[in-house]
Each structure stands twice: as C-alpha cells, then as structure tokens.
C-alpha cells in the first residue's frame, strides 16, 4: 500500500541527550521541529512494546493520510509502499548521539561553546554523569531481536570516542554481527574496536580533518591534534581489507576566511590519496545559512567545490558533496555537479 511518510518514521530511532526521536534532521519545513517519541529521557529502562505501539500509531496515521503534526510539510516525506521497507516492530537504523562533549572545538560546530571543549585532548572519556548509560539499550536491541538483519548503527555526538562506554557498546554490536556501523569522529582518539570494525568490513568512518596543514587544522579545530589525527586515519585505512567495500572517509568543512584556500584543499586531497582513503567529503559551514546570506561566501564555496571536484578526479578519488556545499550551487542558480562515488 502506498502512502506518504519517510524512512525515519517507519524504522528509525535516535537517542539524544534528553529524548528519543525519530530523526535528528527535524522537520525541514518547520525550523527543526522534531518528531518526539519520548521526552525527558535519561537512560531509564524502555517499555519497548509501548514505544513500538506509539510508532505503529504514527505509521497508521500516515497510512490513513493524516501526517503527524511534527512531520507536516516536511521535505523528507514521499509516497511509496513503506510497509515493504522493513520488518514490523523492528528497527533498521539506530542513532546514538546522547553526548555532546568533544576534545576539539570546531569553529563550524553548532555546539561551538567553551563549555563543551575538553582542553586536554588526552582526556579519552567523559564523566559518566555527563550522559546516560546506553549499554542496557544496546543489550535490549540485541537480546530482544529488535534489529533487522540489515540494520545500521550510527554513533555521533560530540565526539563518540569520548563516551565512557563507547568501546564496550561498539564491541557488543560487532560481536552481535551487526553488518553496518557508522562512526563520526575527529580521530583524535584511537580506538581498537573501530579498527576491528573496519578490518571486519562493517564500519563506515567519517573523519573530520578539515585541513591540509597543521596550522590551519589547529585554527579550525582549536586544539593541537593534526599529527595524531593523521596517524589514526592512516591506521584505520590500513585496516581495510580488499574483499570488503566499507569506507573510511575524510571530510573537509569549508569555513569562510579560515580554511577556504585551494592550496589547503589540494594538500588535504593528496594526504588522503597517500593514505588510501576510500572517499572524500566536502561540506560548508552551517553558519553561512543562519543569517542573511553573504553571496561572496557562497561564490567562494562554489569555486572551491569546482576546484575540489577537478582535483579529486585528477587524483582518481571518489568524492561527495554534502548538503551545505550543494546549497552554494542552488543559492547561486547553478545546477549541481555530478557525483563520483
């Protein structure tokens, strides 16, 4: 049966700092209004049947042609046979992003506040009191068979490797034979479990490098960590096995007047090439869209995107533009460039 909905409402779950939601994108038409499943959540045991009943009620509302209030007019909605997408009462995608502490202070981060900066980059774990324990949730998902066979587990944050039970949670999913795990990291901390997940072909890493030189990296990240990041990135790339198609990606976020130089992008591409990075990702600073658009900044981003694509092709590397980079094209009235991935 075809009806209007989206894949988040149909089979996804996101654990945030104080609630459980369908997605962290928010209603793309309503200033980030979120479809909330549980408010004021702090890690207490979950009544899965009750939660699944709530999800089923929202899905039934969509089947009946009534979009739930928080999702009305969202650009993510599309019409298709959503019930054929996943098994009933199971999850295809789980996101853990309940910790916001980080060991860098990237200038483009929406949590760009000193309160969230761990000045000692060797502080590998955050205080357990800073967030709730996800291990009981992980155990439930595995032991109660709540994941589809092709489920994706996604770790974000903050910096997920700073969560005090990150390695334990990741090991549990690896041991449970979860086939796809996404990890967003700055690679300041090395993780044996991440390397293991890469070696076993189930990890997809997105590593925020954001520079091609130590000086610019320090300016964007506001910590001294460039050499360590490249060392860990190289280790993860080396762990890839030819028979697997999982990816270790290197990401660069263009920050106007900080790292918006062609030489810097060129050096980043060359370093990634030498390390055998699977794919390059280019994006632009969110803050470009938070006030009246500065068209000069958008023109610079488009110019750098064009240059990036040209150099990535020369290096015979796969590449991808994320949404903020693509928006520079649409804002200026240009067609989006082709994707090579």
Short mmCIF file of C-alpha atoms in Angstrom, two decimals:
data_model
loop_
_atom_site.label_atom_id
_atom_site.label_comp_id
_atom_site.label_asym_id
_atom_site.label_seq_id
_atom_site.Cartn_x
_atom_site.Cartn_y
_atom_site.Cartn_z
CA UNK A 1 0.00 0.00 0.00
CA UNK A 2 1.41 3.38 -0.98
CA UNK A 3 1.17 6.28 1.42
CA UNK A 4 3.12 9.41 2.32
CA UNK A 5 5.72 9.01 5.08
CA UNK A 6 9.51 8.83 5.44
CA UNK A 7 12.04 6.16 6.34
CA UNK A 8 12.75 7.72 9.74
CA UNK A 9 9.18 7.37 10.96
CA UNK A 10 8.98 3.88 9.56
CA UNK A 11 12.04 2.22 11.03
CA UNK A 12 14.45 4.61 12.78
CA UNK A 13 15.23 5.63 16.34
CA UNK A 14 17.54 8.38 17.62
CA UNK A 15 18.76 8.71 21.20
CA UNK A 16 19.54 12.32 22.05
CA UNK A 17 20.69 13.91 25.28
CA UNK A 18 17.22 14.16 26.80
CA UNK A 19 14.73 12.47 24.48
CA UNK A 20 14.09 9.75 21.96
CA UNK A 21 13.13 10.97 18.49
CA UNK A 22 12.66 9.56 15.01
CA UNK A 23 15.37 11.68 13.44
CA UNK A 24 17.79 14.48 14.25
CA UNK A 25 17.15 16.32 10.99
CA UNK A 26 13.96 17.85 12.31
CA UNK A 27 11.12 18.97 10.11
CA UNK A 28 12.93 20.50 7.16
CA UNK A 29 9.99 22.85 6.60
CA UNK A 30 9.43 23.95 10.20
CA UNK A 31 12.65 25.14 11.82
CA UNK A 32 13.83 21.81 13.15
CA UNK A 33 10.61 20.72 14.86
CA UNK A 34 11.31 17.14 15.94
CA UNK A 35 9.04 14.10 15.91
CA UNK A 36 9.48 13.08 19.54
CA UNK A 37 8.76 9.59 20.86
CA UNK A 38 9.76 10.19 24.46
CA UNK A 39 10.53 13.43 26.28
CA UNK A 40 12.78 13.86 29.34
CA UNK A 41 14.60 10.60 28.69
CA UNK A 42 17.67 9.91 30.82
CA UNK A 43 18.52 6.27 30.16
CA UNK A 44 15.74 4.64 32.17
CA UNK A 45 14.52 1.17 31.04
CA UNK A 46 12.42 1.34 27.90
CA UNK A 47 8.99 -0.26 27.62
CA UNK A 48 9.62 -1.42 24.05
CA UNK A 49 6.08 -2.64 23.46
CA UNK A 50 4.67 0.73 24.46
CA UNK A 51 7.24 2.52 22.31
CA UNK A 52 6.55 0.28 19.33
CA UNK A 53 2.81 0.83 19.78
CA UNK A 54 3.40 4.59 19.58
CA UNK A 55 5.45 4.13 16.41
CA UNK A 56 2.77 1.91 14.91
CA UNK A 57 0.09 4.51 15.74
CA UNK A 58 2.08 7.21 13.92
CA UNK A 59 2.59 4.92 10.94
CA UNK A 60 -1.13 4.07 10.88
CA UNK A 61 -1.93 7.77 10.90
CA UNK A 62 0.25 8.17 7.82
CA UNK A 63 -1.43 5.18 6.18
CA UNK A 64 -4.74 6.90 6.76
CA UNK A 65 -3.44 10.02 5.05
CA UNK A 66 -3.03 12.08 8.23
CA UNK A 67 0.58 13.23 8.72
CA UNK A 68 1.53 13.65 12.38
CA UNK A 69 1.85 17.31 13.36
CA UNK A 70 5.63 17.38 13.77
CA UNK A 71 6.11 15.97 10.25
CA UNK A 72 3.58 18.03 8.31
CA UNK A 73 5.00 19.59 5.12
CA UNK A 74 8.48 18.15 5.80
CA UNK A 75 10.56 17.81 2.64
CA UNK A 76 11.58 14.27 3.67
CA UNK A 77 8.05 12.96 3.08
CA UNK A 78 7.49 10.86 -0.04
CA UNK A 79 4.84 8.46 -1.30
CA UNK A 80 5.68 4.77 -1.65
CA UNK A 81 4.91 1.36 -0.19
CA UNK A 82 6.58 2.00 3.15
CA UNK A 83 5.36 -1.25 4.70
CA UNK A 84 7.55 -3.21 2.29
CA UNK A 85 10.66 -1.37 3.54
CA UNK A 86 11.30 -3.20 6.80
CA UNK A 87 10.07 -5.87 9.17
CA UNK A 88 7.25 -4.80 11.50
CA UNK A 89 8.24 -3.82 15.04
CA UNK A 90 11.95 -3.85 14.28
CA UNK A 91 14.47 -1.07 13.67
CA UNK A 92 16.63 -0.61 10.60
CA UNK A 93 18.56 2.40 11.88
CA UNK A 94 19.62 3.43 15.41
CA UNK A 95 21.49 6.64 16.15
CA UNK A 96 23.29 7.28 19.43
CA UNK A 97 24.08 10.97 19.90
CA UNK A 98 23.35 11.47 23.58
CA UNK A 99 26.74 13.02 24.44
CA UNK A 100 27.89 16.46 23.35
CA UNK A 101 31.35 16.68 24.95
CA UNK A 102 34.22 16.86 22.49
CA UNK A 103 38.02 17.08 22.52
CA UNK A 104 38.07 19.71 19.80
CA UNK A 105 36.10 22.94 19.34
CA UNK A 106 35.49 23.13 15.61
CA UNK A 107 34.55 26.63 14.54
CA UNK A 108 31.66 25.32 12.42
CA UNK A 109 30.08 23.19 15.16
CA UNK A 110 26.61 24.17 16.37
CA UNK A 111 27.89 23.45 19.89
CA UNK A 112 30.68 25.98 19.42
CA UNK A 113 30.88 26.90 23.11
CA UNK A 114 33.73 26.66 25.59
CA UNK A 115 31.53 24.69 27.98
CA UNK A 116 31.78 21.70 25.64
CA UNK A 117 35.52 21.86 24.99
CA UNK A 118 37.73 19.31 26.75
CA UNK A 119 41.02 21.19 26.64
CA UNK A 120 43.10 18.09 27.32
CA UNK A 121 42.86 16.03 24.12
CA UNK A 122 44.19 13.05 26.08
CA UNK A 123 41.02 13.01 28.19
CA UNK A 124 39.68 9.95 26.41
CA UNK A 125 36.45 9.52 28.32
CA UNK A 126 33.86 11.94 29.59
CA UNK A 127 32.41 11.82 33.07
CA UNK A 128 29.68 9.15 33.38
CA UNK A 129 27.48 11.79 34.99
CA UNK A 130 27.51 13.81 31.77
CA UNK A 131 25.18 11.41 29.97
CA UNK A 132 23.24 8.21 30.47
CA UNK A 133 24.43 4.63 30.04
CA UNK A 134 23.48 3.20 26.63
CA UNK A 135 24.62 -0.36 27.40
CA UNK A 136 21.18 -1.53 28.65
CA UNK A 137 19.68 -0.13 25.43
CA UNK A 138 22.26 -1.99 23.33
CA UNK A 139 21.59 -5.23 25.24
CA UNK A 140 17.85 -4.88 24.69
CA UNK A 141 18.22 -4.21 20.98
CA UNK A 142 20.37 -7.31 20.57
CA UNK A 143 18.81 -9.75 23.04
CA UNK A 144 15.20 -8.87 22.21
CA UNK A 145 15.89 -9.15 18.47
CA UNK A 146 14.75 -5.60 17.77
CA UNK A 147 17.13 -5.00 14.83
CA UNK A 148 16.57 -6.01 11.23
CA UNK A 149 19.22 -8.20 9.63
CA UNK A 150 20.46 -5.21 7.63
CA UNK A 151 20.29 -2.69 10.49
CA UNK A 152 22.63 0.30 10.66
CA UNK A 153 24.04 1.58 13.95
CA UNK A 154 25.25 5.18 13.92
CA UNK A 155 27.48 6.85 16.53
CA UNK A 156 27.72 10.63 16.53
CA UNK A 157 27.92 13.35 19.17
CA UNK A 158 30.01 15.28 20.21
CA UNK A 159 32.96 13.01 19.82
CA UNK A 160 31.71 9.42 20.32
CA UNK A 161 35.10 8.00 21.33
CA UNK A 162 34.95 10.22 24.42
CA UNK A 163 31.80 8.50 25.65
CA UNK A 164 32.96 6.34 28.54
CA UNK A 165 31.26 3.19 27.23
CA UNK A 166 31.77 3.70 23.50
CA UNK A 167 34.22 0.82 23.03
CA UNK A 168 32.01 -1.51 25.07
CA UNK A 169 28.91 -0.62 23.04
CA UNK A 170 30.75 -0.92 19.74
CA UNK A 171 32.18 -4.31 20.73
CA UNK A 172 28.69 -5.58 21.58
CA UNK A 173 27.38 -4.65 18.14
CA UNK A 174 30.42 -6.17 16.41
CA UNK A 175 30.03 -9.40 18.40
CA UNK A 176 26.31 -9.44 17.54
CA UNK A 177 27.26 -9.47 13.84
CA UNK A 178 25.65 -6.14 13.02
CA UNK A 179 26.55 -5.59 9.38
CA UNK A 180 26.80 -1.81 9.15
CA UNK A 181 28.13 0.65 11.73
CA UNK A 182 28.67 4.36 11.01
CA UNK A 183 31.04 6.35 13.22
CA UNK A 184 31.50 10.12 13.02
CA UNK A 185 34.81 11.02 14.64
CA UNK A 186 37.59 13.59 14.62
CA UNK A 187 40.11 10.70 15.02
CA UNK A 188 41.94 12.42 17.86
CA UNK A 189 41.37 9.28 19.94
CA UNK A 190 42.42 5.92 18.54
CA UNK A 191 40.04 3.01 19.14
CA UNK A 192 40.97 -0.66 18.79
CA UNK A 193 37.29 -1.50 18.37
CA UNK A 194 36.95 0.96 15.48
CA UNK A 195 39.96 -0.60 13.78
CA UNK A 196 38.47 -4.04 14.37
CA UNK A 197 35.14 -2.95 12.84
CA UNK A 198 37.00 -1.60 9.80
CA UNK A 199 39.02 -4.79 9.46
CA UNK A 200 35.86 -6.91 9.64
CA UNK A 201 34.28 -4.83 6.90
CA UNK A 202 31.33 -3.47 8.86
CA UNK A 203 32.46 0.06 9.77
CA UNK A 204 31.92 3.21 7.77
CA UNK A 205 34.01 6.05 9.22
CA UNK A 206 33.56 9.74 8.59
CA UNK A 207 36.64 11.52 9.91
CA UNK A 208 36.60 15.31 10.18
CA UNK A 209 40.04 16.51 9.10
CA UNK A 210 39.06 19.95 7.76
CA UNK A 211 42.57 20.96 6.73
CA UNK A 212 45.65 20.00 4.80
CA UNK A 213 48.24 21.52 7.15
CA UNK A 214 48.88 21.55 10.86
CA UNK A 215 48.48 25.31 11.25
CA UNK A 216 45.08 25.51 9.57
CA UNK A 217 43.88 22.36 11.32
CA UNK A 218 44.71 23.94 14.67
CA UNK A 219 42.91 27.15 13.70
CA UNK A 220 39.72 25.30 12.67
CA UNK A 221 39.71 22.68 15.44
CA UNK A 222 41.25 24.93 18.13
CA UNK A 223 43.36 22.09 19.54
CA UNK A 224 46.80 20.75 18.62
CA UNK A 225 45.99 17.33 17.18
CA UNK A 226 46.85 17.24 13.46
CA UNK A 227 49.67 14.69 13.64
CA UNK A 228 47.63 12.39 15.87
CA UNK A 229 44.59 12.60 13.58
CA UNK A 230 46.65 11.66 10.51
CA UNK A 231 48.30 8.78 12.39
CA UNK A 232 44.93 7.34 13.42
CA UNK A 233 43.41 7.93 9.99
CA UNK A 234 46.31 6.03 8.44
CA UNK A 235 45.82 3.14 10.87
CA UNK A 236 42.12 2.86 10.04
CA UNK A 237 42.82 2.99 6.29
CA UNK A 238 45.45 0.29 6.65
CA UNK A 239 42.89 -1.95 8.40
CA UNK A 240 40.64 -2.02 5.33
CA UNK A 241 40.51 -5.39 3.59
CA UNK A 242 40.31 -5.69 -0.23
CA UNK A 243 37.34 -8.05 -0.07
CA UNK A 244 35.23 -5.54 1.86
CA UNK A 245 33.56 -2.44 0.48
CA UNK A 246 33.24 -0.44 3.69
CA UNK A 247 34.59 3.09 3.60
CA UNK A 248 36.99 5.30 5.55
CA UNK A 249 36.05 8.83 4.51
CA UNK A 250 37.94 12.05 5.10
CA UNK A 251 35.79 15.18 5.46
CA UNK A 252 36.57 18.85 4.95
CA UNK A 253 34.15 21.57 6.06
CA UNK A 254 34.81 24.90 4.38
CA UNK A 255 34.88 27.68 6.99
CA UNK A 256 34.90 31.12 5.38
CA UNK A 257 38.16 33.02 5.98
CA UNK A 258 39.69 30.09 7.90
CA UNK A 259 40.38 27.17 5.55
CA UNK A 260 38.85 28.42 2.29
CA UNK A 261 42.07 28.13 0.27
CA UNK A 262 42.73 25.97 -2.76
CA UNK A 263 46.22 25.04 -1.54
CA UNK A 264 44.76 23.71 1.69
CA UNK A 265 42.20 21.57 -0.13
CA UNK A 266 44.88 20.30 -2.51
CA UNK A 267 47.12 19.20 0.38
CA UNK A 268 44.17 17.52 2.09
CA UNK A 269 43.37 15.57 -1.08
CA UNK A 270 46.98 14.50 -1.59
CA UNK A 271 47.32 13.33 2.01
CA UNK A 272 44.11 11.32 1.73
CA UNK A 273 45.33 9.80 -1.54
CA UNK A 274 48.61 8.71 0.08
CA UNK A 275 46.72 7.06 2.94
CA UNK A 276 44.30 5.21 0.64
CA UNK A 277 41.22 7.00 1.99
CA UNK A 278 38.10 5.50 0.42
CA UNK A 279 36.23 8.71 -0.32
CA UNK A 280 36.49 12.47 0.11
CA UNK A 281 33.61 14.51 1.53
CA UNK A 282 33.35 18.28 1.15
CA UNK A 283 30.84 20.42 3.02
CA UNK A 284 30.42 24.05 4.10
CA UNK A 285 29.91 25.80 7.40
CA UNK A 286 26.31 25.71 8.71
CA UNK A 287 26.63 29.28 9.92
CA UNK A 288 26.57 30.55 6.33
CA UNK A 289 22.82 29.87 6.38
CA UNK A 290 21.91 31.24 9.80
CA UNK A 291 21.63 34.90 8.82
CA UNK A 292 21.35 36.97 5.66
CA UNK A 293 23.35 35.03 3.05
CA UNK A 294 26.70 36.52 2.09
CA UNK A 295 26.80 35.82 -1.64
CA UNK A 296 30.57 36.33 -1.75
CA UNK A 297 30.96 33.41 0.67
CA UNK A 298 28.65 31.28 -1.46
CA UNK A 299 30.62 32.14 -4.59
CA UNK A 300 33.84 31.18 -2.83
CA UNK A 301 32.35 27.86 -1.70
CA UNK A 302 31.20 27.07 -5.24
CA UNK A 303 34.64 27.98 -6.61
CA UNK A 304 36.29 25.67 -4.06
CA UNK A 305 33.80 22.88 -4.78
CA UNK A 306 34.58 23.10 -8.50
CA UNK A 307 38.30 23.02 -7.72
CA UNK A 308 37.82 20.11 -5.30
CA UNK A 309 35.97 18.06 -7.92
CA UNK A 310 38.64 18.76 -10.53
CA UNK A 311 41.49 17.75 -8.20
CA UNK A 312 39.66 14.69 -6.83
CA UNK A 313 39.18 13.45 -10.39
CA UNK A 314 42.86 14.06 -11.17
CA UNK A 315 43.75 12.00 -8.09
CA UNK A 316 41.25 9.32 -9.20
CA UNK A 317 39.47 9.56 -5.85
CA UNK A 318 35.81 9.14 -5.12
CA UNK A 319 34.14 12.25 -3.78
CA UNK A 320 30.88 13.52 -2.37
CA UNK A 321 29.44 16.98 -1.70
CA UNK A 322 27.28 17.32 1.40
CA UNK A 323 24.17 19.48 1.54
CA UNK A 324 25.71 22.80 2.61
CA UNK A 325 28.23 22.63 -0.22
CA UNK A 326 25.45 21.76 -2.68
CA UNK A 327 23.41 24.70 -1.40
CA UNK A 328 26.05 27.08 -2.72
CA UNK A 329 25.16 25.93 -6.24
CA UNK A 330 21.40 26.17 -5.79
CA UNK A 331 21.60 29.52 -3.99
CA UNK A 332 23.58 30.97 -6.89
CA UNK A 333 21.31 29.39 -9.51
CA UNK A 334 23.68 26.68 -10.78
CA UNK A 335 22.95 23.02 -11.42
CA UNK A 336 24.51 20.57 -9.01
CA UNK A 337 27.74 18.93 -10.21
CA UNK A 338 27.93 15.22 -10.88
CA UNK A 339 28.75 12.88 -8.02
CA UNK A 340 31.56 10.38 -8.30
CA UNK A 341 31.23 7.77 -5.58
#
